[in-house]
Coordinates of C-alpha atoms in Angstrom, one line a residue:
Chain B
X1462 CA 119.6 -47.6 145.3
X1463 CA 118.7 -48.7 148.9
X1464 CA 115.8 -47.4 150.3
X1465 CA 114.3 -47.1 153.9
X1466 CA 110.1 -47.0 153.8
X1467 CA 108.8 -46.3 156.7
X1468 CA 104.5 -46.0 157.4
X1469 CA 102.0 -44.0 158.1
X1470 CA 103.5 -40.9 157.4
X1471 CA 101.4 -39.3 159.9
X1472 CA 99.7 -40.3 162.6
X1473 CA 97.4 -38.9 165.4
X1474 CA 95.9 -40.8 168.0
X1475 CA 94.0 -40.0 171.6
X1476 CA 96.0 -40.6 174.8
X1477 CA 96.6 -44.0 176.0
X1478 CA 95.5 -45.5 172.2
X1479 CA 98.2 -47.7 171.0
X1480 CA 100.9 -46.5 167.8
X1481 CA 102.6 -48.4 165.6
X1482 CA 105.2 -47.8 162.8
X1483 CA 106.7 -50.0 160.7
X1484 CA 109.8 -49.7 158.5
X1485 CA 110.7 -51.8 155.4
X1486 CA 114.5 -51.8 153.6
X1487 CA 115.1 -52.5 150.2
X1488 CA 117.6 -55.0 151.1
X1489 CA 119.0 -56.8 154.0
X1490 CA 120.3 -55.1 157.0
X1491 CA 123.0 -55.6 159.1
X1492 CA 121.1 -53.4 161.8
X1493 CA 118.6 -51.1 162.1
X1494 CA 118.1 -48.1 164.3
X1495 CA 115.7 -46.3 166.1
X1496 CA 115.6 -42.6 166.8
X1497 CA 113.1 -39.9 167.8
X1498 CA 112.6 -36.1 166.4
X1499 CA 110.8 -33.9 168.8
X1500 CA 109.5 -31.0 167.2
X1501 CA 111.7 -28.6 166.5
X1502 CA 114.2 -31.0 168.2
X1503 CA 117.5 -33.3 166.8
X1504 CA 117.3 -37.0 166.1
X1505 CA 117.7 -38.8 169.5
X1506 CA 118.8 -42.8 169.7
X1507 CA 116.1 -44.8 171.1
X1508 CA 117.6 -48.6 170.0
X1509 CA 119.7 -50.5 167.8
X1510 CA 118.6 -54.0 167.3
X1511 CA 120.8 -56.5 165.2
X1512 CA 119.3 -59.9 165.7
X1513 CA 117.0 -61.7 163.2
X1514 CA 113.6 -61.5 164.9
X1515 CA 114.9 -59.8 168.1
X1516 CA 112.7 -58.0 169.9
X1517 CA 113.6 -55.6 172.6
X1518 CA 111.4 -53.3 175.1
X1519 CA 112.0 -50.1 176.8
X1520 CA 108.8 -49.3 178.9
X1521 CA 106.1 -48.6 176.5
X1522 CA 108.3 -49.1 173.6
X1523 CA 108.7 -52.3 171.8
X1524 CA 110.6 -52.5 168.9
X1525 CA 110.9 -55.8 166.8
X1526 CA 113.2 -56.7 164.1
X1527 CA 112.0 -58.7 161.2
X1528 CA 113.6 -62.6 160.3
X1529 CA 114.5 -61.6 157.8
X1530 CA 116.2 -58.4 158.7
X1531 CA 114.8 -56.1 156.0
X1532 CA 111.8 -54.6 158.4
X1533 CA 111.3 -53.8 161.6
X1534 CA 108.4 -52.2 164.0
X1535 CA 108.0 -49.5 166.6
X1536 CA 104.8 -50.5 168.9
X1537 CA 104.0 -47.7 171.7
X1538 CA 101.2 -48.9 174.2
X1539 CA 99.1 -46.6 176.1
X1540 CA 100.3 -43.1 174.0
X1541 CA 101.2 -40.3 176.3
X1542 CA 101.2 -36.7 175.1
X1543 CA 104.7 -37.2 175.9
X1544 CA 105.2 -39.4 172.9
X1545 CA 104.7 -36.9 170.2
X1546 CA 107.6 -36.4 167.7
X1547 CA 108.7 -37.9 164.8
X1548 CA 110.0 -41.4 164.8
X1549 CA 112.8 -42.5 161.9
X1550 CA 114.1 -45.6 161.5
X1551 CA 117.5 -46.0 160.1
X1552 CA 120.1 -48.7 158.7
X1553 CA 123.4 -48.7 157.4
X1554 CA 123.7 -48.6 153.5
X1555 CA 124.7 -51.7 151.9
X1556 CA 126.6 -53.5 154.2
X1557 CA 130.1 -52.3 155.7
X1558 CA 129.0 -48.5 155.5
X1559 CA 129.3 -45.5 157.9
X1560 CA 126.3 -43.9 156.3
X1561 CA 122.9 -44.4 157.9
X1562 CA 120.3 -44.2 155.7
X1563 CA 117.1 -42.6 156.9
X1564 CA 113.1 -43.7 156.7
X1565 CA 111.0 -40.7 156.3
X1566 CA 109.7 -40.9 159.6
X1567 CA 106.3 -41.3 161.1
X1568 CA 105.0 -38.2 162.6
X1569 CA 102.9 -39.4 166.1
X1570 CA 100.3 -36.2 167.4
X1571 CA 98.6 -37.8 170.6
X1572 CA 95.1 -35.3 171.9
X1573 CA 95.3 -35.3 175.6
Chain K
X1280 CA 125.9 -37.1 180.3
X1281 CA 128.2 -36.2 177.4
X1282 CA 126.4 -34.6 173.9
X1283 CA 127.6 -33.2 170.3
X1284 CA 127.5 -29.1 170.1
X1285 CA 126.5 -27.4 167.7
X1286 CA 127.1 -23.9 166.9
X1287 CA 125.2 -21.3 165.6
X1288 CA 121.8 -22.7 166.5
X1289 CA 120.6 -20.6 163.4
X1290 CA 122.8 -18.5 160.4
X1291 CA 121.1 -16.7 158.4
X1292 CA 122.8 -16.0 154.9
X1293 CA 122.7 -14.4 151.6
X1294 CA 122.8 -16.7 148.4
X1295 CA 126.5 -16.8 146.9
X1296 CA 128.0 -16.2 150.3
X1297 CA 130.3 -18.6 152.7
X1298 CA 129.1 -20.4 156.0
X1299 CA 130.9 -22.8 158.7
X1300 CA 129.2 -24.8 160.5
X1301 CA 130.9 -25.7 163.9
X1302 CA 130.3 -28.8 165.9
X1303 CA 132.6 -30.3 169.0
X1304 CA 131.9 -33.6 169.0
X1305 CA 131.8 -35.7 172.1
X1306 CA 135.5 -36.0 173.5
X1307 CA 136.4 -39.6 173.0
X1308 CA 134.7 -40.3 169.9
X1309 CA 136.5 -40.8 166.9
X1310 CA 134.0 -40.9 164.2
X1311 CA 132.1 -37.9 162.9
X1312 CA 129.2 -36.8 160.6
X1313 CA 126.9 -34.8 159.1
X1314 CA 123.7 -35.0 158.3
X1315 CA 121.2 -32.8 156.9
X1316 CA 117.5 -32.5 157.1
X1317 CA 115.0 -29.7 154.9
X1318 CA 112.3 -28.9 156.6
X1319 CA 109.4 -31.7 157.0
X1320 CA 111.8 -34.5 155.0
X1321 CA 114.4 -37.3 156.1
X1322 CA 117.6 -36.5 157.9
X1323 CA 120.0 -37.7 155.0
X1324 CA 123.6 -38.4 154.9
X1325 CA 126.4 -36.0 153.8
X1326 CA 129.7 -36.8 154.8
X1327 CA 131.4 -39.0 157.6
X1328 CA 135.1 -38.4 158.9
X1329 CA 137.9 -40.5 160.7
X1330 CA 141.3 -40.0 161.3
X1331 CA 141.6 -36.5 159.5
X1332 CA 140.1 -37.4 156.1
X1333 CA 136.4 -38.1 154.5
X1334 CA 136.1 -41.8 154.7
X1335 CA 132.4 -41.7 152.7
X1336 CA 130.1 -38.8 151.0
X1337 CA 126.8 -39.0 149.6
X1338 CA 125.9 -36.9 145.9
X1339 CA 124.6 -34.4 148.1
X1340 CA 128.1 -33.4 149.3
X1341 CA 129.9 -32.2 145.7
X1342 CA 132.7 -29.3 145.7
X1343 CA 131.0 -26.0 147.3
X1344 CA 130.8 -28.5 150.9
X1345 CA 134.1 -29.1 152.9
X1346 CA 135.2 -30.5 156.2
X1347 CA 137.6 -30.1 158.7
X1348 CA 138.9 -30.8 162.0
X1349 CA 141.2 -27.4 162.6
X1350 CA 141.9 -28.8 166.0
X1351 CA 141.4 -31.7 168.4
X1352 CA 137.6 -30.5 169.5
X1353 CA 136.4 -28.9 166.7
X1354 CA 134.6 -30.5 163.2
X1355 CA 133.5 -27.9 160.8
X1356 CA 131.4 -27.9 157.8
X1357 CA 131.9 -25.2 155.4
X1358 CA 129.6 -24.5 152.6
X1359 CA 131.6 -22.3 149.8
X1360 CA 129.0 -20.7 147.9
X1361 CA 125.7 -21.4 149.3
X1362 CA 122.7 -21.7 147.5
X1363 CA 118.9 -21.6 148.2
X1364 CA 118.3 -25.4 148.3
X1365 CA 121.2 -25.4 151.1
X1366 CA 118.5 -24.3 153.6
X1367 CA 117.5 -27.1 155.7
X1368 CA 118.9 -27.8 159.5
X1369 CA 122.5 -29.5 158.9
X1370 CA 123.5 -32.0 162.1
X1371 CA 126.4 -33.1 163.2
X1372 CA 126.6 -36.5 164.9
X1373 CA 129.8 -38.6 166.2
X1374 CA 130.4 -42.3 167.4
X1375 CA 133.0 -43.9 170.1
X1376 CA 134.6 -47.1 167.8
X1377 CA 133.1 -48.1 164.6
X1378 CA 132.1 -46.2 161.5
X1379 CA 130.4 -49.0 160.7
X1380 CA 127.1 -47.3 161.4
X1381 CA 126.6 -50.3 164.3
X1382 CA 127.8 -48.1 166.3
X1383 CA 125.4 -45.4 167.7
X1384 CA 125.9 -41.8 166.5
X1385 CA 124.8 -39.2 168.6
X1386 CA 123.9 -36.3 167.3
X1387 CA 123.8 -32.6 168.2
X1388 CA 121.2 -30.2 168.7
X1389 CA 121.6 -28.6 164.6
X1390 CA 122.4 -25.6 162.8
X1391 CA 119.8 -24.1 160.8
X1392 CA 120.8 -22.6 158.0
X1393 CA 118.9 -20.4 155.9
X1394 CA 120.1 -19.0 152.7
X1395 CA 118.2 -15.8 151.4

């Protein structure tokens, strides 16, 4: 069946080190999405990018869709401890489907 | 801003017994979800809803899950006969247009469940 990859599983960096996650499907997406976990906390929408190769920025963030729309990358520049949560892509199973299917997130610690 | 509810925050059950889960998702969306998520694992897919009736559900959601929309605010989960595996945090998300999954789903705070 599809599958969402996401890597590292966990990472932990110092404050004001650069992160970066990356997220391979199985097959071809329509569009992928972006969404953070604070601790404790519900999956909140960062970004939706649909393009082949789009890439799109929000502050610190940038997030970048692959050509060939089966992977895409979250790049955080200059970590604040405000960062820390876990980070999940998502993308809609095979094709016309409601369902998102989940990555298994990357887990970002940042020592102040 | 507008969000998804979620209500309890935490329920606390005993194996075998019945739970609802309640969620009012936000007003004008007409699309709605759940998802759940065990601890330290991927948020995965259960069931989405439009227009009164399951329009998809994944293996997870057999015959002891239901859903329901008693009125025009409310979405409720209901788990008949819960088991231990059912413990995990169970969210309920909604979008404005498409169930296409292109459009975003917001999701609400979660219910955790725990099932003793």
């Amino acid at each position: 069946g599809q599958q969402v990859m996401q890597i590292p599983q966990y990472q932990h960096v110092q404050e004001g080190e650069d992160f970066t996650t990356y997220c391979n499907s199985s097959t071809t997406l329509s569009n992928i999405q972006w969404y953070k976990q604070r601790p404790g906390g519900h999956p909140v929408f960062l970004i939706q990018l649909v393009k082949s190769g789009e890439v799109k920025k929000q502050k610190r963030l940038t997030f970048q869709f692959g050509e060939a729309k089966k992977n895409s990358s979250l790049h955080i520049t200059a970590t604040q401890t405000t960062d820390v949560g876990t980070y999940f892509c998502a993308g809609p199973f095979q094709g016309g489907s409601e369902k998102l299917v989940f990555g298994k997130g990357t887990k970002l610690t940042v020592n102040p | 801003e507008p969000e998804v509810t979620q209500t309890p925050s935490h329920q606390v059950t005993q194996m075998g017994q019945e739970v609802i889960l309640r969620c009012v998702p936000i007003s004008n969306h007409l699309y709605f979800y759940w998802y759940r998520q065990i601890l330290g694992q991927k948020v995965e897919f259960l069931v989405s809803f439009y227009n009164n009736e399951i329009s998809e559900k994944s293996e997870i959601f057999d015959d002891q899950f239901s859903v329901e929309r008693p009125d025009g605010s409310n979405f409720t989960l209901k788990i008949r006969s819960t088991k231990l595996e059912d413990s995990a945090m169970y969210f309920c998300a909604s979008s404005r247009t498409s169930g296409r999954a292109t459009d975003t789903q917001y999701f609400g705070p979660g219910t955790r469940l725990t099932v003793l």
